[in-house]
Amino acid sequence: MRAAYVLLADLIGVVVFALAGRGAHGEGTGAGAVALTAWPFLVGCLLSWAAVRAWREPLRPRTGGALVIGTVLVGHVLRVLTGGTTHWSFILVSIIALTVLLVGWRLVAGVILRRRRSPAR
């Protein structure tokens, strides 16, 4: 799978995270509202992609794990630096949700790719 598609999948995962969070709190889910919530985490994801050179092994679950750490860390720092708030419970939910969204699909893709490569029985 091309790294650009993997990056796109990760960015979509971050947007889904922001959309789900806003929806769960009864906040607006329009494009602008979601973008306002998502942008710090999107920046975190992009910076993390560069920092860990995710394009080298984009489908590895450990790559996804590193991206979760960077995305959560940078995302919450940017929220605070730009006048937003954070809370330990939001950090915990971010870690869990982004692990599912950035690592989970890699695990599923790995199973599918292994099955495709294995000889027919």
CSV table of N, CA and C in Angstrom, one decimal:
chain,number,residue,atom,x,y,z
A,1,MET,N,0.9,-1.2,0.0
A,1,MET,CA,0.0,0.0,0.0
A,1,MET,C,0.9,1.2,0.0
A,2,ARG,N,0.6,2.2,-0.8
A,2,ARG,CA,1.4,3.4,-0.9
A,2,ARG,C,1.3,4.2,0.4
A,3,ALA,N,2.4,4.8,0.8
A,3,ALA,CA,2.4,5.6,2.0
A,3,ALA,C,1.4,6.7,2.0
A,4,ALA,N,1.2,7.3,0.8
A,4,ALA,CA,0.3,8.4,0.8
A,4,ALA,C,-1.1,8.0,1.2
A,5,TYR,N,-1.5,6.8,0.8
A,5,TYR,CA,-2.9,6.3,1.1
A,5,TYR,C,-2.9,6.0,2.6
A,6,VAL,N,-1.8,5.5,3.2
A,6,VAL,CA,-1.8,5.2,4.6
A,6,VAL,C,-1.9,6.5,5.4
A,7,LEU,N,-1.2,7.5,5.0
A,7,LEU,CA,-1.2,8.9,5.6
A,7,LEU,C,-2.7,9.4,5.5
A,8,LEU,N,-3.3,9.3,4.4
A,8,LEU,CA,-4.7,9.7,4.2
A,8,LEU,C,-5.6,9.0,5.2
A,9,ALA,N,-5.4,7.7,5.3
A,9,ALA,CA,-6.2,6.9,6.2
A,9,ALA,C,-6.0,7.4,7.7
A,10,ASP,N,-4.8,7.7,8.0
A,10,ASP,CA,-4.5,8.2,9.4
A,10,ASP,C,-5.2,9.5,9.6
A,11,LEU,N,-5.1,10.4,8.6
A,11,LEU,CA,-5.7,11.7,8.8
A,11,LEU,C,-7.3,11.6,8.9
A,12,ILE,N,-7.8,10.7,8.1
A,12,ILE,CA,-9.3,10.4,8.2
A,12,ILE,C,-9.6,9.9,9.6
A,13,GLY,N,-8.8,9.1,10.1
A,13,GLY,CA,-9.0,8.5,11.5
A,13,GLY,C,-9.0,9.7,12.5
A,14,VAL,N,-8.1,10.6,12.4
A,14,VAL,CA,-8.1,11.8,13.3
A,14,VAL,C,-9.4,12.6,13.2
A,15,VAL,N,-9.8,12.8,11.9
A,15,VAL,CA,-11.1,13.5,11.7
A,15,VAL,C,-12.3,12.8,12.3
A,16,VAL,N,-12.3,11.5,12.2
A,16,VAL,CA,-13.3,10.6,12.8
A,16,VAL,C,-13.3,10.8,14.3
A,17,PHE,N,-12.1,10.8,14.9
A,17,PHE,CA,-11.9,11.0,16.3
A,17,PHE,C,-12.6,12.3,16.7
A,18,ALA,N,-12.3,13.4,16.0
A,18,ALA,CA,-12.8,14.7,16.4
A,18,ALA,C,-14.3,14.7,16.2
A,19,LEU,N,-14.8,14.1,15.1
A,19,LEU,CA,-16.3,14.1,14.8
A,19,LEU,C,-17.0,13.3,15.9
A,20,ALA,N,-16.5,12.2,16.3
A,20,ALA,CA,-17.1,11.3,17.3
A,20,ALA,C,-17.1,12.1,18.6
A,21,GLY,N,-16.0,12.7,19.0
A,21,GLY,CA,-16.0,13.5,20.2
A,21,GLY,C,-17.0,14.6,20.3
A,22,ARG,N,-17.1,15.3,19.2
A,22,ARG,CA,-18.0,16.4,19.2
A,22,ARG,C,-19.5,15.9,19.3
A,23,GLY,N,-19.7,14.8,18.5
A,23,GLY,CA,-21.0,14.2,18.6
A,23,GLY,C,-21.4,13.7,20.0
A,24,ALA,N,-20.4,13.1,20.6
A,24,ALA,CA,-20.7,12.5,22.0
A,24,ALA,C,-21.0,13.6,23.0
A,25,HIS,N,-20.5,14.8,22.7
A,25,HIS,CA,-20.7,15.9,23.7
A,25,HIS,C,-21.8,16.8,23.2
A,26,GLY,N,-22.5,16.4,22.2
A,26,GLY,CA,-23.7,17.2,21.7
A,26,GLY,C,-23.2,18.6,21.1
A,27,GLU,N,-22.0,18.6,20.6
A,27,GLU,CA,-21.5,19.8,20.0
A,27,GLU,C,-21.7,19.7,18.4
A,28,GLY,N,-21.6,20.8,17.8
A,28,GLY,CA,-21.8,20.9,16.3
A,28,GLY,C,-20.9,19.9,15.6
A,29,THR,N,-21.4,19.3,14.5
A,29,THR,CA,-20.6,18.4,13.7
A,29,THR,C,-20.4,18.9,12.3
A,30,GLY,N,-20.6,20.2,12.1
A,30,GLY,CA,-20.4,20.7,10.8
A,30,GLY,C,-18.9,20.7,10.5
A,31,ALA,N,-18.5,20.9,9.2
A,31,ALA,CA,-17.1,20.8,8.8
A,31,ALA,C,-16.2,21.8,9.6
A,32,GLY,N,-16.7,23.0,9.8
A,32,GLY,CA,-15.9,24.0,10.5
A,32,GLY,C,-15.7,23.7,11.9
A,33,ALA,N,-16.7,23.2,12.6
A,33,ALA,CA,-16.6,22.8,14.0
A,33,ALA,C,-15.7,21.6,14.2
A,34,VAL,N,-15.8,20.7,13.3
A,34,VAL,CA,-14.9,19.5,13.4
A,34,VAL,C,-13.5,19.9,13.1
A,35,ALA,N,-13.3,20.7,12.1
A,35,ALA,CA,-11.9,21.2,11.8
A,35,ALA,C,-11.3,21.9,13.0
A,36,LEU,N,-12.1,22.7,13.7
A,36,LEU,CA,-11.6,23.4,14.9
A,36,LEU,C,-11.1,22.5,15.9
A,37,THR,N,-11.8,21.4,16.1
A,37,THR,CA,-11.4,20.4,17.1
A,37,THR,C,-10.2,19.5,16.5
A,38,ALA,N,-10.3,19.2,15.3
A,38,ALA,CA,-9.3,18.2,14.7
A,38,ALA,C,-7.9,18.8,14.4
A,39,TRP,N,-7.8,20.1,14.1
A,39,TRP,CA,-6.6,20.7,13.6
A,39,TRP,C,-5.4,20.4,14.5
A,40,PRO,N,-5.4,20.5,15.8
A,40,PRO,CA,-4.2,20.3,16.6
A,40,PRO,C,-3.7,18.8,16.4
A,41,PHE,N,-4.7,17.9,16.3
A,41,PHE,CA,-4.4,16.5,16.2
A,41,PHE,C,-3.9,16.2,14.8
A,42,LEU,N,-4.5,16.8,13.8
A,42,LEU,CA,-4.0,16.7,12.5
A,42,LEU,C,-2.5,17.1,12.3
A,43,VAL,N,-2.2,18.3,12.9
A,43,VAL,CA,-0.8,18.8,12.9
A,43,VAL,C,0.0,17.8,13.7
A,44,GLY,N,-0.4,17.3,14.8
A,44,GLY,CA,0.3,16.3,15.6
A,44,GLY,C,0.6,15.0,14.7
A,45,CYS,N,-0.4,14.6,14.0
A,45,CYS,CA,-0.3,13.4,13.2
A,45,CYS,C,0.8,13.6,12.1
A,46,LEU,N,0.7,14.7,11.4
A,46,LEU,CA,1.6,15.1,10.3
A,46,LEU,C,3.0,15.2,10.8
A,47,LEU,N,3.2,15.9,12.0
A,47,LEU,CA,4.5,16.0,12.5
A,47,LEU,C,5.1,14.7,13.0
A,48,SER,N,4.2,13.8,13.5
A,48,SER,CA,4.6,12.5,13.9
A,48,SER,C,5.0,11.6,12.8
A,49,TRP,N,4.3,11.7,11.7
A,49,TRP,CA,4.6,11.0,10.4
A,49,TRP,C,6.1,11.4,10.1
A,50,ALA,N,6.4,12.6,10.1
A,50,ALA,CA,7.8,13.1,9.7
A,50,ALA,C,8.8,12.6,10.8
A,51,ALA,N,8.5,12.8,12.0
A,51,ALA,CA,9.4,12.4,13.1
A,51,ALA,C,9.8,10.9,13.1
A,52,VAL,N,8.8,10.1,12.9
A,52,VAL,CA,9.1,8.6,12.9
A,52,VAL,C,9.3,8.0,11.6
A,53,ARG,N,9.3,8.9,10.5
A,53,ARG,CA,9.5,8.5,9.1
A,53,ARG,C,8.6,7.3,8.8
A,54,ALA,N,7.3,7.6,9.1
A,54,ALA,CA,6.3,6.5,9.0
A,54,ALA,C,6.2,5.9,7.6
A,55,TRP,N,6.6,6.7,6.6
A,55,TRP,CA,6.5,6.2,5.2
A,55,TRP,C,7.5,5.0,5.0
A,56,ARG,N,8.4,4.8,5.9
A,56,ARG,CA,9.3,3.6,5.7
A,56,ARG,C,8.6,2.3,6.0
A,57,GLU,N,7.8,2.3,7.0
A,57,GLU,CA,7.0,1.1,7.4
A,57,GLU,C,5.6,1.5,7.8
A,58,PRO,N,4.9,2.0,6.8
A,58,PRO,CA,3.6,2.6,7.1
A,58,PRO,C,2.5,1.7,7.7
A,59,LEU,N,2.6,0.4,7.4
A,59,LEU,CA,1.6,-0.5,7.8
A,59,LEU,C,1.9,-1.2,9.1
A,60,ARG,N,3.1,-1.0,9.6
A,60,ARG,CA,3.4,-1.7,10.9
A,60,ARG,C,2.6,-1.1,12.0
A,61,PRO,N,2.0,-2.0,12.9
A,61,PRO,CA,1.3,-1.5,14.0
A,61,PRO,C,2.2,-0.6,15.0
A,62,ARG,N,3.4,-1.0,15.1
A,62,ARG,CA,4.3,-0.1,15.9
A,62,ARG,C,4.4,1.3,15.4
A,63,THR,N,4.4,1.4,14.1
A,63,THR,CA,4.4,2.8,13.5
A,63,THR,C,3.1,3.5,13.9
A,64,GLY,N,2.0,2.8,13.9
A,64,GLY,CA,0.8,3.4,14.3
A,64,GLY,C,0.8,3.8,15.8
A,65,GLY,N,1.5,3.0,16.6
A,65,GLY,CA,1.6,3.3,18.0
A,65,GLY,C,2.4,4.5,18.2
A,66,ALA,N,3.5,4.7,17.5
A,66,ALA,CA,4.3,5.9,17.6
A,66,ALA,C,3.5,7.1,17.2
A,67,LEU,N,2.7,6.9,16.1
A,67,LEU,CA,1.9,8.0,15.7
A,67,LEU,C,0.8,8.4,16.7
A,68,VAL,N,0.3,7.5,17.4
A,68,VAL,CA,-0.7,7.8,18.5
A,68,VAL,C,0.0,8.6,19.6
A,69,ILE,N,1.2,8.2,20.0
A,69,ILE,CA,1.9,9.0,21.0
A,69,ILE,C,2.1,10.4,20.6
A,70,GLY,N,2.7,10.6,19.4
A,70,GLY,CA,2.9,11.9,18.9
A,70,GLY,C,1.7,12.8,18.6
A,71,THR,N,0.7,12.1,18.1
A,71,THR,CA,-0.6,12.8,17.8
A,71,THR,C,-1.2,13.3,19.0
A,72,VAL,N,-1.3,12.5,20.0
A,72,VAL,CA,-1.9,12.9,21.3
A,72,VAL,C,-1.1,14.0,22.0
A,73,LEU,N,0.2,13.8,22.1
A,73,LEU,CA,1.1,14.8,22.7
A,73,LEU,C,1.0,16.1,22.1
A,74,VAL,N,1.3,16.2,20.8
A,74,VAL,CA,1.3,17.5,20.1
A,74,VAL,C,-0.1,18.1,20.1
A,75,GLY,N,-1.1,17.2,19.8
A,75,GLY,CA,-2.5,17.7,19.8
A,75,GLY,C,-2.9,18.4,21.1
A,76,HIS,N,-2.6,17.8,22.2
A,76,HIS,CA,-3.0,18.4,23.5
A,76,HIS,C,-2.2,19.7,23.8
A,77,VAL,N,-0.9,19.6,23.5
A,77,VAL,CA,-0.1,20.8,23.7
A,77,VAL,C,-0.6,22.0,22.9
A,78,LEU,N,-0.9,21.7,21.6
A,78,LEU,CA,-1.4,22.8,20.7
A,78,LEU,C,-2.7,23.3,21.2
A,79,ARG,N,-3.5,22.5,21.7
A,79,ARG,CA,-4.8,22.9,22.3
A,79,ARG,C,-4.6,23.9,23.4
A,80,VAL,N,-3.7,23.6,24.3
A,80,VAL,CA,-3.4,24.4,25.5
A,80,VAL,C,-2.7,25.7,25.0
A,81,LEU,N,-1.8,25.6,24.1
A,81,LEU,CA,-1.0,26.8,23.7
A,81,LEU,C,-1.9,27.8,22.9
A,82,THR,N,-3.0,27.3,22.3
A,82,THR,CA,-3.9,28.2,21.5
A,82,THR,C,-5.2,28.6,22.3
A,83,GLY,N,-5.1,28.4,23.6
A,83,GLY,CA,-6.2,28.9,24.5
A,83,GLY,C,-7.3,27.8,24.7
A,84,GLY,N,-7.1,26.6,24.3
A,84,GLY,CA,-8.0,25.6,24.5
A,84,GLY,C,-7.8,24.9,25.9
A,85,THR,N,-8.5,23.9,26.1
A,85,THR,CA,-8.3,23.2,27.4
A,85,THR,C,-8.1,21.7,27.1
A,86,THR,N,-7.6,21.1,28.1
A,86,THR,CA,-7.4,19.6,28.1
A,86,THR,C,-7.7,19.1,29.5
A,87,HIS,N,-7.8,17.8,29.7
A,87,HIS,CA,-8.1,17.2,31.0
A,87,HIS,C,-7.6,15.8,30.9
A,88,TRP,N,-7.2,15.3,32.0
A,88,TRP,CA,-6.6,13.9,32.0
A,88,TRP,C,-7.6,12.9,31.3
A,89,SER,N,-8.9,13.1,31.5
A,89,SER,CA,-9.8,12.1,31.0
A,89,SER,C,-9.9,12.3,29.4
A,90,PHE,N,-9.7,13.5,28.9
A,90,PHE,CA,-9.7,13.7,27.5
A,90,PHE,C,-8.4,13.1,26.9
A,91,ILE,N,-7.3,13.2,27.6
A,91,ILE,CA,-6.1,12.6,27.2
A,91,ILE,C,-6.2,11.1,27.1
A,92,LEU,N,-6.8,10.5,28.1
A,92,LEU,CA,-7.0,9.1,28.1
A,92,LEU,C,-7.9,8.6,27.0
A,93,VAL,N,-9.0,9.3,26.8
A,93,VAL,CA,-9.9,9.0,25.7
A,93,VAL,C,-9.2,9.2,24.3
A,94,SER,N,-8.4,10.2,24.2
A,94,SER,CA,-7.6,10.4,23.0
A,94,SER,C,-6.7,9.2,22.7
A,95,ILE,N,-6.0,8.8,23.7
A,95,ILE,CA,-5.1,7.6,23.6
A,95,ILE,C,-5.9,6.4,23.1
A,96,ILE,N,-7.0,6.1,23.8
A,96,ILE,CA,-7.7,4.9,23.5
A,96,ILE,C,-8.3,5.0,22.0
A,97,ALA,N,-9.0,6.1,21.8
A,97,ALA,CA,-9.6,6.3,20.5
A,97,ALA,C,-8.6,6.3,19.3
A,98,LEU,N,-7.5,7.0,19.5
A,98,LEU,CA,-6.5,7.1,18.4
A,98,LEU,C,-5.8,5.8,18.3
A,99,THR,N,-5.7,5.0,19.3
A,99,THR,CA,-5.1,3.7,19.2
A,99,THR,C,-5.9,2.8,18.4
A,100,VAL,N,-7.2,2.8,18.6
A,100,VAL,CA,-8.2,2.1,17.8
A,100,VAL,C,-8.1,2.5,16.3
A,101,LEU,N,-8.1,3.8,16.1
A,101,LEU,CA,-8.2,4.4,14.8
A,101,LEU,C,-6.8,4.4,14.0
A,102,LEU,N,-5.7,4.4,14.7
A,102,LEU,CA,-4.4,4.5,14.0
A,102,LEU,C,-3.7,3.1,14.0
A,103,VAL,N,-3.9,2.3,15.0
A,103,VAL,CA,-3.3,1.0,15.1
A,103,VAL,C,-4.3,-0.1,14.7
A,104,GLY,N,-5.5,0.1,15.1
A,104,GLY,CA,-6.5,-1.0,14.8
A,104,GLY,C,-6.6,-1.3,13.3
A,105,TRP,N,-6.7,-0.3,12.4
A,105,TRP,CA,-6.8,-0.6,11.0
A,105,TRP,C,-5.6,-1.3,10.5
A,106,ARG,N,-4.4,-0.9,11.0
A,106,ARG,CA,-3.2,-1.6,10.6
A,106,ARG,C,-3.2,-3.1,10.9
A,107,LEU,N,-3.7,-3.4,12.1
A,107,LEU,CA,-3.8,-4.8,12.5
A,107,LEU,C,-4.7,-5.6,11.5
A,108,VAL,N,-5.8,-5.0,11.2
A,108,VAL,CA,-6.8,-5.6,10.3
A,108,VAL,C,-6.1,-5.7,8.9
A,109,ALA,N,-5.5,-4.7,8.4
A,109,ALA,CA,-4.8,-4.7,7.1
A,109,ALA,C,-3.7,-5.8,7.1
A,110,GLY,N,-3.0,-6.0,8.2
A,110,GLY,CA,-2.0,-7.0,8.2
A,110,GLY,C,-2.5,-8.4,8.1
A,111,VAL,N,-3.7,-8.6,8.7
A,111,VAL,CA,-4.3,-9.9,8.6
A,111,VAL,C,-4.8,-10.2,7.2
A,112,ILE,N,-5.4,-9.2,6.6
A,112,ILE,CA,-5.9,-9.3,5.2
A,112,ILE,C,-4.7,-9.5,4.2
A,113,LEU,N,-3.7,-8.8,4.4
A,113,LEU,CA,-2.5,-8.9,3.5
A,113,LEU,C,-1.8,-10.3,3.6
A,114,ARG,N,-1.7,-10.8,4.9
A,114,ARG,CA,-1.1,-12.1,5.1
A,114,ARG,C,-2.0,-13.2,4.4
A,115,ARG,N,-3.3,-13.0,4.5
A,115,ARG,CA,-4.2,-14.0,3.9
A,115,ARG,C,-4.1,-14.0,2.4
A,116,ARG,N,-3.9,-12.9,1.9
A,116,ARG,CA,-3.8,-12.8,0.4
A,116,ARG,C,-2.5,-13.4,-0.1
A,117,ARG,N,-1.4,-13.3,0.7
A,117,ARG,CA,-0.1,-13.8,0.3
A,117,ARG,C,0.0,-15.3,0.6
A,118,SER,N,-0.8,-15.8,1.5
A,118,SER,CA,-0.6,-17.3,1.8
A,118,SER,C,-1.2,-18.1,0.6
A,119,PRO,N,-0.6,-19.2,0.4
A,119,PRO,CA,-1.1,-20.1,-0.7
A,119,PRO,C,-2.5,-20.6,-0.4
A,120,ALA,N,-3.3,-20.8,-1.5
A,120,ALA,CA,-4.7,-21.4,-1.3
A,120,ALA,C,-4.6,-22.8,-0.8
A,121,ARG,N,-5.6,-23.1,0.0
A,121,ARG,CA,-5.5,-24.5,0.7
A,121,ARG,C,-6.4,-25.4,-0.1
